[in-house]
Short mmCIF file of C-alpha atoms in Angstrom, two decimals:
data_model
loop_
_atom_site.label_atom_id
_atom_site.label_comp_id
_atom_site.label_asym_id
_atom_site.label_seq_id
_atom_site.Cartn_x
_atom_site.Cartn_y
_atom_site.Cartn_z
CA ALA C 53 0.00 0.15 0.03
CA GLN C 54 1.73 3.49 -1.04
CA SER C 55 1.97 6.45 2.01
CA VAL C 56 3.17 8.99 2.85
CA THR C 57 5.30 10.79 5.19
CA GLN C 58 6.60 14.76 6.05
CA LEU C 59 8.31 14.43 9.27
CA ASP C 60 8.08 18.09 9.77
CA SER C 61 4.60 19.32 11.04
CA GLN C 62 6.19 22.64 10.72
CA VAL C 63 9.35 24.57 9.74
CA PRO C 64 10.51 28.06 10.61
CA VAL C 65 12.09 30.11 8.45
CA PHE C 66 13.34 34.11 8.31
CA GLU C 67 12.13 36.10 4.80
CA GLU C 68 14.47 35.37 1.77
CA ALA C 69 15.99 32.41 3.34
CA PRO C 70 15.85 28.85 1.18
CA VAL C 71 13.52 26.27 2.39
CA GLU C 72 13.02 22.64 1.74
CA LEU C 73 9.96 20.59 2.69
CA ARG C 74 10.34 17.04 2.66
CA CYS C 75 8.64 14.24 1.72
CA ASN C 76 8.91 10.47 1.31
CA TYR C 77 6.78 7.99 0.28
CA SER C 78 6.54 4.12 0.11
CA SER C 79 5.33 2.56 -3.13
CA SER C 80 5.99 -1.37 -5.03
CA VAL C 81 4.69 0.54 -8.17
CA SER C 82 5.26 3.59 -10.23
CA VAL C 83 3.52 6.73 -8.56
CA TYR C 84 2.25 10.32 -9.35
CA LEU C 85 3.71 12.94 -7.13
CA PHE C 86 2.17 15.96 -5.96
CA TRP C 87 2.15 19.38 -3.86
CA TYR C 88 -0.28 20.86 -2.48
CA VAL C 89 -0.49 24.19 -1.01
CA GLN C 90 -3.02 25.72 1.28
CA TYR C 91 -3.34 29.65 2.18
CA PRO C 92 -5.30 30.36 5.36
CA ASN C 93 -9.09 29.28 5.30
CA GLN C 94 -9.01 28.42 1.50
CA GLY C 95 -8.63 25.29 -0.54
CA LEU C 96 -5.64 23.17 -1.70
CA GLN C 97 -4.25 24.85 -5.05
CA LEU C 98 -2.24 22.40 -6.96
CA LEU C 99 1.42 23.53 -6.53
CA LEU C 100 3.41 21.52 -8.85
CA LYS C 101 3.55 17.69 -9.99
CA TYR C 102 5.70 15.00 -11.42
CA LEU C 103 3.52 12.64 -13.86
CA SER C 104 6.59 11.62 -15.91
CA GLY C 105 10.01 12.86 -17.48
CA SER C 106 12.27 15.01 -15.93
CA THR C 107 12.55 14.83 -12.29
CA LEU C 108 13.01 17.95 -11.67
CA VAL C 109 9.71 19.83 -11.79
CA GLU C 110 8.55 23.43 -10.74
CA SER C 111 6.23 25.72 -9.99
CA ILE C 112 5.83 29.59 -10.94
CA ASN C 113 6.17 31.02 -7.86
CA GLY C 114 9.97 29.77 -7.94
CA PHE C 115 8.98 26.32 -6.02
CA GLU C 116 10.66 23.49 -7.24
CA ALA C 117 10.58 19.59 -6.26
CA GLU C 118 12.58 16.65 -6.95
CA PHE C 119 11.36 13.07 -7.66
CA ASN C 120 14.18 10.90 -6.43
CA LYS C 121 13.19 6.91 -7.14
CA SER C 122 16.28 5.23 -5.07
CA GLN C 123 15.48 7.18 -2.21
CA THR C 124 11.30 7.18 -2.52
CA SER C 125 11.74 11.44 -1.96
CA PHE C 126 10.05 14.40 -3.50
CA HIS C 127 10.92 17.20 -1.03
CA LEU C 128 10.07 21.05 -1.88
CA ARG C 129 12.42 23.26 -2.15
CA LYS C 130 12.64 27.33 -2.27
CA PRO C 131 15.78 29.25 -2.42
CA SER C 132 14.90 32.68 -1.17
CA VAL C 133 10.94 32.59 0.44
CA HIS C 134 8.85 35.68 0.69
CA ILE C 135 5.98 36.26 3.51
CA SER C 136 3.42 35.53 1.30
CA ASP C 137 4.55 31.63 1.43
CA THR C 138 3.30 31.22 4.64
CA ALA C 139 1.08 28.54 4.46
CA GLU C 140 0.37 24.82 4.91
CA TYR C 141 1.86 22.31 2.44
CA PHE C 142 0.91 18.80 1.93
CA CYS C 143 2.50 16.15 0.04
CA ALA C 144 0.63 13.83 -2.04
CA VAL C 145 0.99 10.46 -4.48
CA SER C 146 -1.12 8.22 -6.28
CA GLY C 147 -0.74 5.47 -8.49
CA ARG C 148 -2.56 1.93 -9.42
CA ASP C 149 -1.75 0.84 -6.02
CA SER C 150 -4.28 3.43 -4.58
CA ASN C 151 -6.81 2.93 -8.03
CA TYR C 152 -5.12 6.97 -8.67
CA GLN C 153 -6.84 7.92 -5.40
CA LEU C 154 -4.31 11.11 -3.65
CA ILE C 155 -3.25 9.60 -0.70
CA TRP C 156 -2.09 12.68 1.31
CA GLY C 157 0.73 13.43 3.89
CA ALA C 158 -0.40 15.16 7.39
CA GLY C 159 0.63 18.64 5.84
CA THR C 160 3.79 20.88 7.12
CA LYS C 161 3.55 24.40 8.06
CA LEU C 162 5.61 27.18 6.35
CA ILE C 163 6.29 29.91 8.80
CA ILE C 164 8.02 32.97 7.71
CA LYS C 165 9.86 34.82 10.02
CA PRO C 166 10.26 38.63 9.29
CA SER J 213 -13.52 25.50 -18.28
CA GLN J 214 -13.41 23.34 -15.36
CA THR J 215 -14.95 24.60 -12.10
CA ILE J 216 -15.90 23.53 -8.87
CA HIS J 217 -18.31 25.42 -6.40
CA GLN J 218 -18.35 24.88 -3.19
CA TRP J 219 -21.13 26.99 -0.54
CA PRO J 220 -21.62 27.93 1.82
CA ALA J 221 -18.00 29.91 2.55
CA THR J 222 -19.02 29.89 6.23
CA LEU J 223 -21.62 28.36 8.66
CA VAL J 224 -22.34 28.45 12.16
CA GLN J 225 -24.76 25.85 13.64
CA PRO J 226 -25.97 24.41 17.18
CA VAL J 227 -25.78 21.36 18.00
CA GLY J 228 -28.49 18.70 16.75
CA SER J 229 -29.19 20.57 13.50
CA PRO J 230 -29.64 19.67 10.73
CA LEU J 231 -26.47 19.97 7.69
CA SER J 232 -26.35 20.14 4.10
CA LEU J 233 -23.23 21.33 1.80
CA GLU J 234 -23.17 21.45 -1.42
CA CYS J 235 -20.57 21.00 -3.88
CA THR J 236 -20.82 21.30 -8.22
CA VAL J 237 -18.45 20.58 -10.94
CA GLU J 238 -18.51 22.37 -14.28
CA GLY J 239 -16.57 21.47 -17.33
CA THR J 240 -16.53 18.20 -16.81
CA SER J 241 -18.51 14.66 -17.40
CA ASN J 242 -18.75 11.62 -14.71
CA PRO J 243 -15.72 12.96 -12.28
CA ASN J 244 -14.48 10.90 -9.13
CA LEU J 245 -15.41 13.40 -6.03
CA TYR J 246 -14.23 13.86 -3.01
CA TRP J 247 -15.63 15.16 0.22
CA TYR J 248 -12.33 15.64 2.96
CA ARG J 249 -12.22 17.27 6.77
CA GLN J 250 -9.60 19.22 8.59
CA ALA J 251 -10.17 19.51 12.25
CA ALA J 252 -8.20 21.98 13.78
CA GLY J 253 -3.94 20.56 13.76
CA ARG J 254 -5.25 17.42 11.89
CA GLY J 255 -4.74 16.95 8.43
CA LEU J 256 -6.55 15.70 5.50
CA GLN J 257 -9.49 13.41 6.62
CA LEU J 258 -11.25 11.54 3.87
CA LEU J 259 -14.84 10.97 4.41
CA PHE J 260 -17.06 10.33 1.61
CA TYR J 261 -15.91 9.61 -2.29
CA SER J 262 -18.02 9.32 -5.35
CA VAL J 263 -17.32 7.07 -8.45
CA GLY J 264 -21.39 7.71 -10.05
CA ILE J 265 -24.67 9.26 -9.99
CA GLY J 266 -26.11 7.32 -6.21
CA GLN J 267 -22.37 5.37 -5.76
CA ILE J 268 -21.08 6.57 -2.07
CA SER J 269 -18.33 4.89 -0.37
CA SER J 270 -17.34 5.99 3.60
CA GLU J 271 -14.49 5.56 5.01
CA VAL J 272 -14.77 6.29 8.35
CA PRO J 273 -18.12 6.08 10.28
CA GLN J 274 -19.52 9.10 11.57
CA ASN J 275 -22.20 11.69 12.55
CA LEU J 276 -22.30 12.63 8.36
CA SER J 277 -23.36 11.25 5.48
CA ALA J 278 -23.22 12.01 1.62
CA SER J 279 -25.28 12.07 -1.48
CA ARG J 280 -24.71 12.37 -5.50
CA PRO J 281 -28.54 13.54 -7.04
CA GLN J 282 -26.52 14.34 -10.23
CA ASP J 283 -23.14 13.53 -12.04
CA ARG J 284 -21.77 17.05 -10.99
CA GLN J 285 -23.47 18.02 -7.56
CA PHE J 286 -22.38 16.08 -4.46
CA ILE J 287 -23.92 16.76 -1.42
CA LEU J 288 -22.59 16.48 2.31
CA SER J 289 -25.47 16.25 5.39
CA SER J 290 -25.71 15.04 8.98
CA LYS J 291 -29.73 14.84 10.92
CA LYS J 292 -28.04 15.92 13.97
CA LEU J 293 -24.66 17.46 13.91
CA LEU J 294 -21.75 17.44 17.23
CA LEU J 295 -19.64 19.34 18.76
CA SER J 296 -16.78 17.36 16.73
CA ASP J 297 -18.22 17.90 13.46
CA SER J 298 -16.80 21.57 13.51
CA GLY J 299 -14.17 21.94 11.16
CA PHE J 300 -12.91 22.96 7.55
CA TYR J 301 -14.85 21.10 5.12
CA LEU J 302 -13.51 19.96 1.25
CA CYS J 303 -14.97 19.42 -1.90
CA ALA J 304 -12.31 17.63 -4.49
CA TRP J 305 -12.56 16.08 -7.84
CA ARG J 306 -10.21 14.05 -10.51
CA VAL J 307 -11.18 13.04 -13.94
CA PRO J 308 -10.95 8.92 -13.56
CA GLY J 309 -8.81 7.05 -15.47
CA GLN J 310 -6.13 10.07 -15.63
CA GLY J 311 -3.33 10.22 -12.86
CA TYR J 312 -3.25 13.70 -12.57
CA GLY J 313 -4.65 14.56 -9.44
CA TYR J 314 -7.62 16.84 -7.83
CA THR J 315 -9.29 19.82 -7.71
CA PHE J 316 -10.41 21.43 -4.50
CA GLY J 317 -12.88 23.40 -3.79
CA SER J 318 -12.49 26.77 -1.40
CA GLY J 319 -14.10 25.16 1.57
CA THR J 320 -16.77 25.66 3.74
CA ARG J 321 -15.86 26.35 7.78
CA LEU J 322 -18.35 24.87 9.90
CA THR J 323 -18.52 25.56 13.65
CA VAL J 324 -21.28 23.81 15.58
CA VAL J 325 -21.97 25.66 18.87
#
């Protein structure tokens, strides 16, 4: 069965500093990987996804994530964060094991300190 | 274009009152539909999902029920709300057969008092 682990429930970081939000998954088959962002009191928005091809995927607001099959990871990174990045970030995996239903991590709250 | 509508945005209801939250999808046919709940300090909890009209799967036993009377309409209901039903409720959809993730509605903040 597929599962997703986000080890950090909260990540505090100073504005303009780099950040990495960790995501590890377990699956016996090929997977699709996603990062969603949830701003306060809003629904979830797709930030970026890996379906196939290049293992490095990027979002329009400067985030990137790299699919690492050997380490079963899909960590989210940004070289310089802004106050507006304050949100909760969810990692998710889907694939044949889950009948393409999304399996969710517990979420990581990114806290930007001025 | 494909959109999802969820309402109301906020709701305050007394304990023991009924509940009806509605979600509708536009621009797609035969989507898979989902109801999630986020309680304070907790992650996403899948409550119900539906793969077609009248087909509802429940993930956890609870005080809630769901119905899908039309292809693109998904309703979350309760006959008598409990305090523990408070939370942020999210509707989502995806196109079956494609591993492209879900699209979420804007959510309903339910406070049971």
